Tab-separated table of C-alpha atoms in Angstrom:
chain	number	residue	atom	x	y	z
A	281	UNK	CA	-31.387	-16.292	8.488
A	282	UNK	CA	-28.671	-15.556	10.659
A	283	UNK	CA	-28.153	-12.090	12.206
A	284	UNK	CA	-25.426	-10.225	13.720
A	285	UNK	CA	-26.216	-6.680	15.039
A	286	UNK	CA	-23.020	-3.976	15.273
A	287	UNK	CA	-22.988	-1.720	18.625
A	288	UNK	CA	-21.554	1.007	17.775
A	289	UNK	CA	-21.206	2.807	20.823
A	290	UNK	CA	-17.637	3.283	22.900
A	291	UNK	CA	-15.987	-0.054	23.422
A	292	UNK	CA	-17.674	-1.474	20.547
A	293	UNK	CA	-18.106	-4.974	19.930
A	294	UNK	CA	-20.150	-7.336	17.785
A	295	UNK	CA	-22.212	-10.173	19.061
A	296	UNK	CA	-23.859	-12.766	16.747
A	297	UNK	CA	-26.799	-14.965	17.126
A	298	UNK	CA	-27.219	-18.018	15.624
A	299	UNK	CA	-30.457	-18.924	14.503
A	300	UNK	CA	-31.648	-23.066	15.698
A	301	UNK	CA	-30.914	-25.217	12.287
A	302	UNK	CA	-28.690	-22.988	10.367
A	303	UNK	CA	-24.737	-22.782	10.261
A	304	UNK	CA	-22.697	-20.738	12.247
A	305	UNK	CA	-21.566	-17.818	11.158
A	306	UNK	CA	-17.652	-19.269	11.275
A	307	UNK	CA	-19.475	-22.735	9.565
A	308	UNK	CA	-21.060	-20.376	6.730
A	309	UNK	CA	-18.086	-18.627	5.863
A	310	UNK	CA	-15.496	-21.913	5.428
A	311	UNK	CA	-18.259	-23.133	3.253
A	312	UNK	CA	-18.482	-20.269	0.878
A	313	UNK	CA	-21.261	-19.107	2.516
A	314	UNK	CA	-22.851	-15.312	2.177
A	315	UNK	CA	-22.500	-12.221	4.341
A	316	UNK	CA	-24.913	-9.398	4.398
A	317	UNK	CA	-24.364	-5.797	5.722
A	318	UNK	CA	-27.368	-3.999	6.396
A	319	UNK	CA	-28.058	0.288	6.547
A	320	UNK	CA	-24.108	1.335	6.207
A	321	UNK	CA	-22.845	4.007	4.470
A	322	UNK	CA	-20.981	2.749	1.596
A	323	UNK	CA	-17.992	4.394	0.387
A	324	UNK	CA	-17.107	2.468	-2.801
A	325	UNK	CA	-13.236	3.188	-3.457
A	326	UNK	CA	-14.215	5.606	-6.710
A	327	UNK	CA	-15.756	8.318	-4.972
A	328	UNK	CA	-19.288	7.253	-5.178
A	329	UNK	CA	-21.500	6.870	-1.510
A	330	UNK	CA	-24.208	4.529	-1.047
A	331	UNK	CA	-26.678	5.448	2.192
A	332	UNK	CA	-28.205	3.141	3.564
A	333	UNK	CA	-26.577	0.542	1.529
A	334	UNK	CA	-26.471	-3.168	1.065
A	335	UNK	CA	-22.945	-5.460	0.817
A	336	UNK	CA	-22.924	-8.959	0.013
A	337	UNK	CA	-20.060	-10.785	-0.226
A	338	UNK	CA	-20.564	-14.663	-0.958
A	339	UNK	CA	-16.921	-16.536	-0.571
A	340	UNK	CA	-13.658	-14.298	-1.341
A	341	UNK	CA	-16.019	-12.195	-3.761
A	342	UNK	CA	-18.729	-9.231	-3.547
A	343	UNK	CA	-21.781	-10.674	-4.920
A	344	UNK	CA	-23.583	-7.259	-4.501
A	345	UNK	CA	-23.355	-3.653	-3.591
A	346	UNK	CA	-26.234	-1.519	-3.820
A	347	UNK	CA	-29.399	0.407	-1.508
A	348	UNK	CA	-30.831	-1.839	0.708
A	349	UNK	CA	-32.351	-5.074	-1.140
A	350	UNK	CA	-33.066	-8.777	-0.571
A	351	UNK	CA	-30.823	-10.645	1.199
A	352	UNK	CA	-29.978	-14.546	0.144
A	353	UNK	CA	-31.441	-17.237	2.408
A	354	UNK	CA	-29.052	-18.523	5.039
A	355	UNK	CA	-26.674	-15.396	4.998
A	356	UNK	CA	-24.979	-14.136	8.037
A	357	UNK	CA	-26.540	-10.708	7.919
A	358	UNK	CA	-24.731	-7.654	9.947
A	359	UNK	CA	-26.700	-4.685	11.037
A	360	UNK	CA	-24.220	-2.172	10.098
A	361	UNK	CA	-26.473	1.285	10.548
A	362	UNK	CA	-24.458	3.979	11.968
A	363	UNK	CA	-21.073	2.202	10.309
A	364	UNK	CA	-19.443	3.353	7.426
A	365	UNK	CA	-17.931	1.194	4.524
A	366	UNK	CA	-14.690	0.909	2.482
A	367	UNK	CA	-12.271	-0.760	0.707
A	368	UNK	CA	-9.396	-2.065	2.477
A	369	UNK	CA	-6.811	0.187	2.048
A	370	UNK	CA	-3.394	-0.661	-0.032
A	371	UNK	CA	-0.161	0.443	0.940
A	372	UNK	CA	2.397	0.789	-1.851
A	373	UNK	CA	6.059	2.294	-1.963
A	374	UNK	CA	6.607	-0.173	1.577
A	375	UNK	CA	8.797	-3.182	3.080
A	376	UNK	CA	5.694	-4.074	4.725
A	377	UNK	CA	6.823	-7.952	5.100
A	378	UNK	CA	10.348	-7.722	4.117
A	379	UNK	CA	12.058	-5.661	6.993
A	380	UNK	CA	10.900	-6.406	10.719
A	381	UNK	CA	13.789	-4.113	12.717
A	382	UNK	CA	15.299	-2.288	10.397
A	383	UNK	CA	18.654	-2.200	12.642
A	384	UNK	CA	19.122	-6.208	12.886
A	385	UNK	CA	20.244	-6.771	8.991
A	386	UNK	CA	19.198	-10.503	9.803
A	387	UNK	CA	15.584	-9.206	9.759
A	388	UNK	CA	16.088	-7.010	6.135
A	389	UNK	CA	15.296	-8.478	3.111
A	390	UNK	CA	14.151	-5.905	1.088
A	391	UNK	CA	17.916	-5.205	-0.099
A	392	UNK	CA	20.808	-7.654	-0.998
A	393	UNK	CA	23.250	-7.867	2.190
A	394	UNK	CA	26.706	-8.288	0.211
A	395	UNK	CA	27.049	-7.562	-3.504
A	396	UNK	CA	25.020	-4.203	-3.179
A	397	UNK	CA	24.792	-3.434	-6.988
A	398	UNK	CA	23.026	-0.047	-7.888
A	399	UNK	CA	21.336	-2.388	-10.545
A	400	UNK	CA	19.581	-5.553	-9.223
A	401	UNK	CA	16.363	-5.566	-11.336
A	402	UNK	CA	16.554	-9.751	-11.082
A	403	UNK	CA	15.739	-8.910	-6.920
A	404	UNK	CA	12.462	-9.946	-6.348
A	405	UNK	CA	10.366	-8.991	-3.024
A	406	UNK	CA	7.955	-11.884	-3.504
A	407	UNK	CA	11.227	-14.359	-2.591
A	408	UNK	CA	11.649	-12.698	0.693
A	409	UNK	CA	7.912	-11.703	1.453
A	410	UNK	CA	7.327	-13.088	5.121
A	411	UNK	CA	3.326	-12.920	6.166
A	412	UNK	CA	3.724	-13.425	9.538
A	413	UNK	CA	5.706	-9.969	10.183
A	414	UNK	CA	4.619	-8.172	13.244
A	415	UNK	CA	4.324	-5.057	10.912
A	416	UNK	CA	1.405	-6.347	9.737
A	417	UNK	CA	-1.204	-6.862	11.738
A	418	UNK	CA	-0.515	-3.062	12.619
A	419	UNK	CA	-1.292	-2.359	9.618
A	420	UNK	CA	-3.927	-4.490	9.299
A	421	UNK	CA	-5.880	-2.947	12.513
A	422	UNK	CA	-5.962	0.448	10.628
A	423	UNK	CA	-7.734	-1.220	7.775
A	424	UNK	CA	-4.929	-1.871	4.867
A	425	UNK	CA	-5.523	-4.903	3.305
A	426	UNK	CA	-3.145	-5.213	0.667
A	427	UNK	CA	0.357	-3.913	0.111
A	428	UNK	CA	2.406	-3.900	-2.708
A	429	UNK	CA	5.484	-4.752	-1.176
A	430	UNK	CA	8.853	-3.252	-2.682
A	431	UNK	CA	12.812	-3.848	-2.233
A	432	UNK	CA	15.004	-0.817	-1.385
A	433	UNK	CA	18.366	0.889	-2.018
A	434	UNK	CA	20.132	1.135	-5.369
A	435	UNK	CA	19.526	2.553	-8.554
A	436	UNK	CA	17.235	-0.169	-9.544
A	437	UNK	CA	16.122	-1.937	-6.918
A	438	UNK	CA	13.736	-4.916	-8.187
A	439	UNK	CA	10.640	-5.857	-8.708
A	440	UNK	CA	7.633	-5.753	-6.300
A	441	UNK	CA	4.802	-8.245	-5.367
A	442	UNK	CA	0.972	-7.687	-4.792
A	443	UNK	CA	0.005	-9.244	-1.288
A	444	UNK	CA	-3.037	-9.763	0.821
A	445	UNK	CA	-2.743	-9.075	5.086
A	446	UNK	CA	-3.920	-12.427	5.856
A	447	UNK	CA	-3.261	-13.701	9.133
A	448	UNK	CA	-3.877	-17.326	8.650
A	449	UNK	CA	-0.660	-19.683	7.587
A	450	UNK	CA	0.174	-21.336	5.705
A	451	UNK	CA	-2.975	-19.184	3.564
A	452	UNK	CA	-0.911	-17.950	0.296
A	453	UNK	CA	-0.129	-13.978	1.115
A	454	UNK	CA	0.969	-13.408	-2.238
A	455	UNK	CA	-1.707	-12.375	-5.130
A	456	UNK	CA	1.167	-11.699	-7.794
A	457	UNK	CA	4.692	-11.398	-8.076
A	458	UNK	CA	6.836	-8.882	-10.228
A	459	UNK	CA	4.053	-6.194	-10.521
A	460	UNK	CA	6.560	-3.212	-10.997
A	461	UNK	CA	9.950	-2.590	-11.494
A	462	UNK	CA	11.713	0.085	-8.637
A	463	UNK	CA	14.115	2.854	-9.164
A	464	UNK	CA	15.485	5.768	-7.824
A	465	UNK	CA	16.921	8.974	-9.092
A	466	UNK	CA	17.643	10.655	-5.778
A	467	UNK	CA	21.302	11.904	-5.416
A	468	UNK	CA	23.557	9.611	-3.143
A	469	UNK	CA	27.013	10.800	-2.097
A	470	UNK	CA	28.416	7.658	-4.344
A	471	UNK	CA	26.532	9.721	-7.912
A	472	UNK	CA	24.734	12.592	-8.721
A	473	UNK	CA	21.269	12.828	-10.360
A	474	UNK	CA	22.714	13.671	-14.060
A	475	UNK	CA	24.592	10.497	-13.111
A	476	UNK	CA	21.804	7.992	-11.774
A	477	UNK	CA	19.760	9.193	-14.940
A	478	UNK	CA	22.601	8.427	-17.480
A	479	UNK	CA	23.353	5.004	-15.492
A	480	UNK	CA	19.466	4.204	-15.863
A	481	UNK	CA	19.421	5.150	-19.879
A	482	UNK	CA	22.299	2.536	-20.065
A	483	UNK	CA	20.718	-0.203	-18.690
A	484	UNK	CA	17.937	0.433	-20.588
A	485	UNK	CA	19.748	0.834	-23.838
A	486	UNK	CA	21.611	-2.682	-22.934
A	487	UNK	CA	17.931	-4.189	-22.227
A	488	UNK	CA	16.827	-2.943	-25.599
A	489	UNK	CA	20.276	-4.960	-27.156
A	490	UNK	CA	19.519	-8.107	-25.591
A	491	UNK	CA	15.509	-8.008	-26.094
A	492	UNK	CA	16.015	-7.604	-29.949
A	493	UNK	CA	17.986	-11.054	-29.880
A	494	UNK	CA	18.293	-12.957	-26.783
A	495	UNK	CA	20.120	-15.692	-29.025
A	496	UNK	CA	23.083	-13.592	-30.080
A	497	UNK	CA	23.839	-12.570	-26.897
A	498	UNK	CA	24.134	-16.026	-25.786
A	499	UNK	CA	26.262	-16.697	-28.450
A	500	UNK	CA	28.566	-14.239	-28.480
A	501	UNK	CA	27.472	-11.577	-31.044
A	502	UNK	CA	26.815	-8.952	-29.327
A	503	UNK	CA	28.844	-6.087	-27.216
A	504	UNK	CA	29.611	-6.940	-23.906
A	505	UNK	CA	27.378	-5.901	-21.226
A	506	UNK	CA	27.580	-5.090	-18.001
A	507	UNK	CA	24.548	-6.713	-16.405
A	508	UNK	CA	23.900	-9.788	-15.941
A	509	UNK	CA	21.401	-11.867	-17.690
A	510	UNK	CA	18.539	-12.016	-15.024
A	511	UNK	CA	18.959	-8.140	-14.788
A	512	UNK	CA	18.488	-7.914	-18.542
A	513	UNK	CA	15.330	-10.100	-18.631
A	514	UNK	CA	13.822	-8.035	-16.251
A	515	UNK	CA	14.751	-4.637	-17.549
A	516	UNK	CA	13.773	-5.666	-20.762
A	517	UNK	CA	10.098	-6.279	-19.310
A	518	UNK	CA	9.604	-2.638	-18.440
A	519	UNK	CA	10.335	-2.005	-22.458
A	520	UNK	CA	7.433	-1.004	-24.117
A	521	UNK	CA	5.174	-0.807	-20.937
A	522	UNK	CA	4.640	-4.418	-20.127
A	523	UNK	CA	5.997	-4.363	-16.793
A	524	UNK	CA	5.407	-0.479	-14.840
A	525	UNK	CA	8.393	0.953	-13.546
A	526	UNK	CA	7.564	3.354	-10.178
A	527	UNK	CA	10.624	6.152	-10.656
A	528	UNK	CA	11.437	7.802	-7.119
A	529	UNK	CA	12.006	11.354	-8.081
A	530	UNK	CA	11.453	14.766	-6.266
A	531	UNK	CA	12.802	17.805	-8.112
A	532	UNK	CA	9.865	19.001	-11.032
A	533	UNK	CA	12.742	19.553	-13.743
A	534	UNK	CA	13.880	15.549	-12.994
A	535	UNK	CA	10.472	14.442	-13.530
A	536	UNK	CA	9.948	16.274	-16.869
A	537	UNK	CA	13.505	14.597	-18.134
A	538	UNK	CA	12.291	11.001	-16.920
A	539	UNK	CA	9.240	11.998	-18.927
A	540	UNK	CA	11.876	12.010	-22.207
A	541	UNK	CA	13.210	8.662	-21.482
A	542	UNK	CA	9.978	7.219	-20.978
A	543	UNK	CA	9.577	8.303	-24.196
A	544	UNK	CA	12.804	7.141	-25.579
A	545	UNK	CA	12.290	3.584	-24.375
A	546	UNK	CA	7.829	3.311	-24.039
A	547	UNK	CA	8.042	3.563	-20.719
A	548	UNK	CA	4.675	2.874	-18.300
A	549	UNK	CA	5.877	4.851	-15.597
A	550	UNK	CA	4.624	5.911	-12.353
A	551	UNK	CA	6.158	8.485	-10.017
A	552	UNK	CA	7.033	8.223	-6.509
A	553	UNK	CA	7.859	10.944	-4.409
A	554	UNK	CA	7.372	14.331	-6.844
A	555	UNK	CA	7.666	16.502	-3.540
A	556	UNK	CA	7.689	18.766	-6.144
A	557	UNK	CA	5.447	17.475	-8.248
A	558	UNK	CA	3.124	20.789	-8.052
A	559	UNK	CA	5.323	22.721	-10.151
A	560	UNK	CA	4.730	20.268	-13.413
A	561	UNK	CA	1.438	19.105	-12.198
A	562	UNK	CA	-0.212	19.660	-15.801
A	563	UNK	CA	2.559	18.417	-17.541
A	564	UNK	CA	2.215	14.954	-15.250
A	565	UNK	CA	-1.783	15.357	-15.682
A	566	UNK	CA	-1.081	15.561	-20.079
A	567	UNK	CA	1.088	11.971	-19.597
A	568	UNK	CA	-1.420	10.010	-17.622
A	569	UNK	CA	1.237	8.964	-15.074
A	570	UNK	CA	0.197	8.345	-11.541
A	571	UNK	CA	1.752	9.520	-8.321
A	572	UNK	CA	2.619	8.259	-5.146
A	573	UNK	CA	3.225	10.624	-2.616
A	574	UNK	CA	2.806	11.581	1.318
A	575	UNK	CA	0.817	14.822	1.262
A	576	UNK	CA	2.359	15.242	4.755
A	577	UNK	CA	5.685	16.143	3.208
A	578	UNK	CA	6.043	19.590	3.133
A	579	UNK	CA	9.454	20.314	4.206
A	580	UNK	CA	12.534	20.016	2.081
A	581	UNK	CA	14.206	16.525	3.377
A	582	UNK	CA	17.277	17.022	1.084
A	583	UNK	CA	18.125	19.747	-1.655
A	584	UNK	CA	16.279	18.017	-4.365
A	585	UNK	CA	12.609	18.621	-2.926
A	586	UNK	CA	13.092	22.395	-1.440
A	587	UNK	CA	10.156	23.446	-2.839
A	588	UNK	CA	8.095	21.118	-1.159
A	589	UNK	CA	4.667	22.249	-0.176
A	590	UNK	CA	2.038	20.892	1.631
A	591	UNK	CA	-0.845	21.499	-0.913
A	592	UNK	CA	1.015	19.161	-3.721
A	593	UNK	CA	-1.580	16.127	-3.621
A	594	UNK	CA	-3.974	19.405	-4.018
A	595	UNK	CA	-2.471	21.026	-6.744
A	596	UNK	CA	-1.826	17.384	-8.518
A	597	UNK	CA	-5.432	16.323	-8.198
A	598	UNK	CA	-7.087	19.866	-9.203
A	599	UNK	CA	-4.451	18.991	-12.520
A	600	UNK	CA	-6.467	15.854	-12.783
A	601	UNK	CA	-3.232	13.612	-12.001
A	602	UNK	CA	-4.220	9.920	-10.031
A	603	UNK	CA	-3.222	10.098	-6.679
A	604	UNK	CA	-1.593	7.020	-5.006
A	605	UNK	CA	-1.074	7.738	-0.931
A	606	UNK	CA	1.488	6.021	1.032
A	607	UNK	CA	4.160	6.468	3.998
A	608	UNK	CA	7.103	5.011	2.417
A	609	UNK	CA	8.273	2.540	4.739
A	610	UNK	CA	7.381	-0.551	6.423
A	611	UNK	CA	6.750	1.212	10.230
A	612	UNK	CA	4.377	3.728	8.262
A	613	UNK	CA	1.570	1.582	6.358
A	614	UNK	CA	-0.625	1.784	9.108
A	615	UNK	CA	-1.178	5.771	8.712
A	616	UNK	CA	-3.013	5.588	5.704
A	617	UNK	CA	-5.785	6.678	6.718
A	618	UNK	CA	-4.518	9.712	8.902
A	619	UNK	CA	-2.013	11.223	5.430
A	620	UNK	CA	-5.535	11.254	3.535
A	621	UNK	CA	-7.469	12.979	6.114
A	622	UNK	CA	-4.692	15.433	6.241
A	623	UNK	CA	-4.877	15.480	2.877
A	624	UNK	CA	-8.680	16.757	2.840
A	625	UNK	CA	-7.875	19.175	5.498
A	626	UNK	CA	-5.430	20.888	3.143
A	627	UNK	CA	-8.552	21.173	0.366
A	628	UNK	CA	-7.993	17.806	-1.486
A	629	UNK	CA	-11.707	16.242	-2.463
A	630	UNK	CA	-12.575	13.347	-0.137
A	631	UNK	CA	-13.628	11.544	-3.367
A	632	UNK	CA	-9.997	12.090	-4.238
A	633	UNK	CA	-8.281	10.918	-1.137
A	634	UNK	CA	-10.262	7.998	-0.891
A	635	UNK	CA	-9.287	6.856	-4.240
A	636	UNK	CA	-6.247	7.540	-3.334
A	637	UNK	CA	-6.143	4.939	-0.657
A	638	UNK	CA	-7.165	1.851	-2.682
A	639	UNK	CA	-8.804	2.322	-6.539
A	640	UNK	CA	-5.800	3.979	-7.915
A	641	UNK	CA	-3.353	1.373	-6.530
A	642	UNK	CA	-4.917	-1.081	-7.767
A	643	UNK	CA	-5.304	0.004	-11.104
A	644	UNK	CA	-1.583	1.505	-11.650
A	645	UNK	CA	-0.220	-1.863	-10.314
A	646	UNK	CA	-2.619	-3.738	-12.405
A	647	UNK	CA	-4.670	-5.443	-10.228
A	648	UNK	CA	-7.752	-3.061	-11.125
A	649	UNK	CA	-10.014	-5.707	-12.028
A	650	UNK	CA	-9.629	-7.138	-8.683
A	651	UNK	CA	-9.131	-4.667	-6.234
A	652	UNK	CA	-9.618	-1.235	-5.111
A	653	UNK	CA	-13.379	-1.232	-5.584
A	654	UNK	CA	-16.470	-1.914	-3.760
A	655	UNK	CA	-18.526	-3.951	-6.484
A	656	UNK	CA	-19.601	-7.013	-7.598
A	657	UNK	CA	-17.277	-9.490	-8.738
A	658	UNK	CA	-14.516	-7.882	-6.825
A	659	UNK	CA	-11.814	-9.227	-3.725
A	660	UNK	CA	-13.973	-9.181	-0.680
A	661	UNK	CA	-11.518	-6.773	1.227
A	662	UNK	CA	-13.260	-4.380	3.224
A	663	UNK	CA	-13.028	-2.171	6.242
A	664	UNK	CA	-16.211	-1.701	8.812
A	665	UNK	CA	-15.621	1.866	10.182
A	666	UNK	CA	-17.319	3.179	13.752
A	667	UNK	CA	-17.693	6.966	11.716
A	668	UNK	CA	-15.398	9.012	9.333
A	669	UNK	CA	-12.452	6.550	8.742
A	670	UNK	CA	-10.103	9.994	8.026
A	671	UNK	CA	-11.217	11.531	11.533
A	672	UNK	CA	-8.386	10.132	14.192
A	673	UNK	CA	-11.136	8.833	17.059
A	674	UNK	CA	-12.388	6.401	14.267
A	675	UNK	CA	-11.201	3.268	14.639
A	676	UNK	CA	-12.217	-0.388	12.381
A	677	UNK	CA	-15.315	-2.359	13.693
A	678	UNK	CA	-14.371	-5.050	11.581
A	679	UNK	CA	-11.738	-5.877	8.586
A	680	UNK	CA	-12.336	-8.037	6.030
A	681	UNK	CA	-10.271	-10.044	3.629
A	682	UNK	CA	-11.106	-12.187	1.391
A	683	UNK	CA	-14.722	-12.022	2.554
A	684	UNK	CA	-13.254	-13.361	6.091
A	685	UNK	CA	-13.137	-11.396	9.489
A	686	UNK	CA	-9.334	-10.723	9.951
A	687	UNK	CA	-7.750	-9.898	13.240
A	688	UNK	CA	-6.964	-6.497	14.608
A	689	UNK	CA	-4.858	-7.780	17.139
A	690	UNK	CA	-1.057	-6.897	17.035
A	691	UNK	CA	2.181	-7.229	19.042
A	692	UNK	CA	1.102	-3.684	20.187
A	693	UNK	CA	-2.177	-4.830	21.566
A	694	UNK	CA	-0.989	-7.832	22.933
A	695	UNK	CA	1.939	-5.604	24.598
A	696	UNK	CA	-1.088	-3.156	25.940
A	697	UNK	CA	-2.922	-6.160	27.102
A	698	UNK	CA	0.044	-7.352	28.857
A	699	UNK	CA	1.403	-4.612	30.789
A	700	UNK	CA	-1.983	-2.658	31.570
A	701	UNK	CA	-2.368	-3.997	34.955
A	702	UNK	CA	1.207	-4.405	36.132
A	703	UNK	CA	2.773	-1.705	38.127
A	704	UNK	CA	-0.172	1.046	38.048
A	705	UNK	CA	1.494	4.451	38.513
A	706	UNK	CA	0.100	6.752	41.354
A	707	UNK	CA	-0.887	9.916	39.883
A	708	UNK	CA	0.787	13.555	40.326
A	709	UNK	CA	4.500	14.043	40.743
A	710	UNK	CA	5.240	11.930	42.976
A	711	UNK	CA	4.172	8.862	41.473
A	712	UNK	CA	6.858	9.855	38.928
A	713	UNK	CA	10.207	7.660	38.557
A	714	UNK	CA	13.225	9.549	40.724
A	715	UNK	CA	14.496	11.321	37.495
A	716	UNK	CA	11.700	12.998	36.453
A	717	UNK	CA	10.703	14.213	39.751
A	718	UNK	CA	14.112	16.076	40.753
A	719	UNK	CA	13.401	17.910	36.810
């Protein structure tokens, strides 16, 4: 049996022993072999803890999660006491992988650069998705896993794809394209909510028109419409819930009038934003939808979310409505962890935030079956933790994906790395550059 003990202490590392006529740990895993975590705490993504618990993941899949039990002969087995377990986090409502500087439009794919269109539901982020970003192995280091990596801009914006962080090309990234449709009913200085919301109901009602007969519109019979016929295809997927369409939306009176054209047209809808969210938090709760939010937000960033409050992931969670966390942007993924401890230090349930983090994700972007959950028959993606991953000195022993060690090296790191011994500055003031000094 192979065995690899954790050190948990500052600076920690791993070191592994290999045991005389049985594969290497590296050899083992390529060949679908199993890995064993011994004595962690096991957080499993649903708000259920395991002490002392047992993980074994055999390939890309968890073969078993449960108290401490027999192990399979010639598994790599980690002594994990003192760590604690989790899923790998997923970041949602992100470019993660479509935007590296967000200033260089050569480096931007998350939006069309000519023909900007408030309406592009053909725009798929699965075309542009590039796995090698640098974004990502910052994210990656803070233990997200997965992202569900959106387009930006416009009304509708397109459709977004489910990825796994993996570092290794050319390893396929992307788990599933076109797992959402994106919009937005924030007020631009080109239209006004009342206006985005009517321009949406259109393109629905066109959708509708050319999902009852594809045939006559190809042939003539119908009205004209405006859209073309990729963006009518598309649209017409989010008709009767087949396809989820995630509605950015902030004011609590918006989000009760999407709530009648969901209605109108069977929408499956799930909200993004709802800074002000609180104030219809039962009515949100009665209509199953989830929410993504920061629970950071608490100050009004235009005049449609001035009565933003910190508590809102509190008040929407005590209503009983899924809670989806994420940072909205590419350059924010990585802080995952840090919005849900927040989170719990403004009174949310730490069952809550960590479900927040991965299980309901996964299940509003259907991928449920897959991801978001420590158990068996589940995506080996999983994050080793030193102590409380929500606690800011925490940082990841070891992330997994797809049963395989990943890298939590970055550009940063490598930058750190770099420049730590070059040009060490004298303490006091008058190892300070010229500028500072004369301050």
């Amino acid at each position: 049996m192979k065995r690899r003990e954790a050190l948990f202490g500052l600076g920690a590392h791993t070191a592994a022993l290999a045991l005389p006529g049985l594969l290497l740990p590296s050899q083992a895993r390529a060949e679908g072999g199993a890995r064993a975590w011994l004595g962690a705490t096991i957080w499993t993504g649903d708000g259920q803890v395991i002490e002392d618990g047992l993980l074994i993941s055999v390939g890309d899949r968890i073969s078993v999660v449960s108290k401490a039990g027999p192990v399979p002969g010639g598994a790599e087995v980690i002594d994990a006491r003192g760590a604690i377990i989790t899923p790998g986090w997923v970041a949602t409502e992100t470019a993660l992988g479509l935007i590296e500087v967000e200033l260089e439009a050569t480096t931007v794919d998350a939006r069309p650069r000519r023909g900007l269109d408030a309406i592009r539901a053909a725009f798929s982020a699965a075309d542009g998705y590039n796995q090698l970003s640098t974004l990502i192995g910052v994210a990656r280091r803070e233990g997200v896993t997965s992202a569900v990596s959106s387009p930006e801009g416009g009304l509708v914006s397109g459709t977004s794809a489910w990825v796994d962080l993996v570092e290794r090309f050319p390893e396929p990234a992307l788990v599933r394209e076109n797992v959402a449709l994106h919009a937005s009913l924030l007020e631009t200085a080109e239209n006004s909510r009342p206006g985005l919301l009517s321009e949406l109901r259109d393109a629905l009602e066109s959708a509708r028109l050319y999902a009852r007969s594809p045939q006559s519109y190809d042939q003539g019979q119908t009205r004209e419409l405006s859209l073309s016929v990729l963006d009518l295809q598309r649209l017409s997927q989010v008709l009767g819930g087949a396809l989820p369409l995630v509605v950015r939306v902030a004011r609590g009176v918006d989000i009760l009038r999407l709530f009648k054209l969901a209605e109108s047209y069977q929408l499956r809808l799930i909200l993004s934003g709802a800074e002000e969210g609180w104030s219809v938090a039962n009515q949100i709760a009665a209509a199953r939808v989830p929410v993504i939010l920061d629970p950071m937000r608490n100050l009004p960033m235009s005049f449609a979310s001035l009565q933003a409050r910190r508590d809102n992931a509190v008040i929407l969670g005590a209503a009983g409505v899924p809670l989806i966390f994420s940072g909205f942007d590419a350059y924010s993924a990585h802080n995952l962890r840090q919005l849900a401890g927040n989170a719990v230090a403004s009174g949310l349930s730490r069952a809550a935030a960590t479900r927040a983090l991965a299980f309901e994700a996964a299940r509003a972007f259907g991928q449920g079956a897959d991801y978001g959950l420590l158990a068996a028959g589940r995506v080996a993606n999983l994050c080793i933790w030193n102590g409380d991953p929500f606690e800011l000195g925490t940082w990841a022993i070891e992330v997994v994906i797809r049963g395989r060690s990943a890298s939590t090296r970055s550009r940063q790191t490598e930058l750190f790395e770099r420049y730590r011994d070059l040009g060490q500055v004298p303490r006091g003031r008058a190892g300070l550059p010229p500028s500072v000094r004369e301050r």
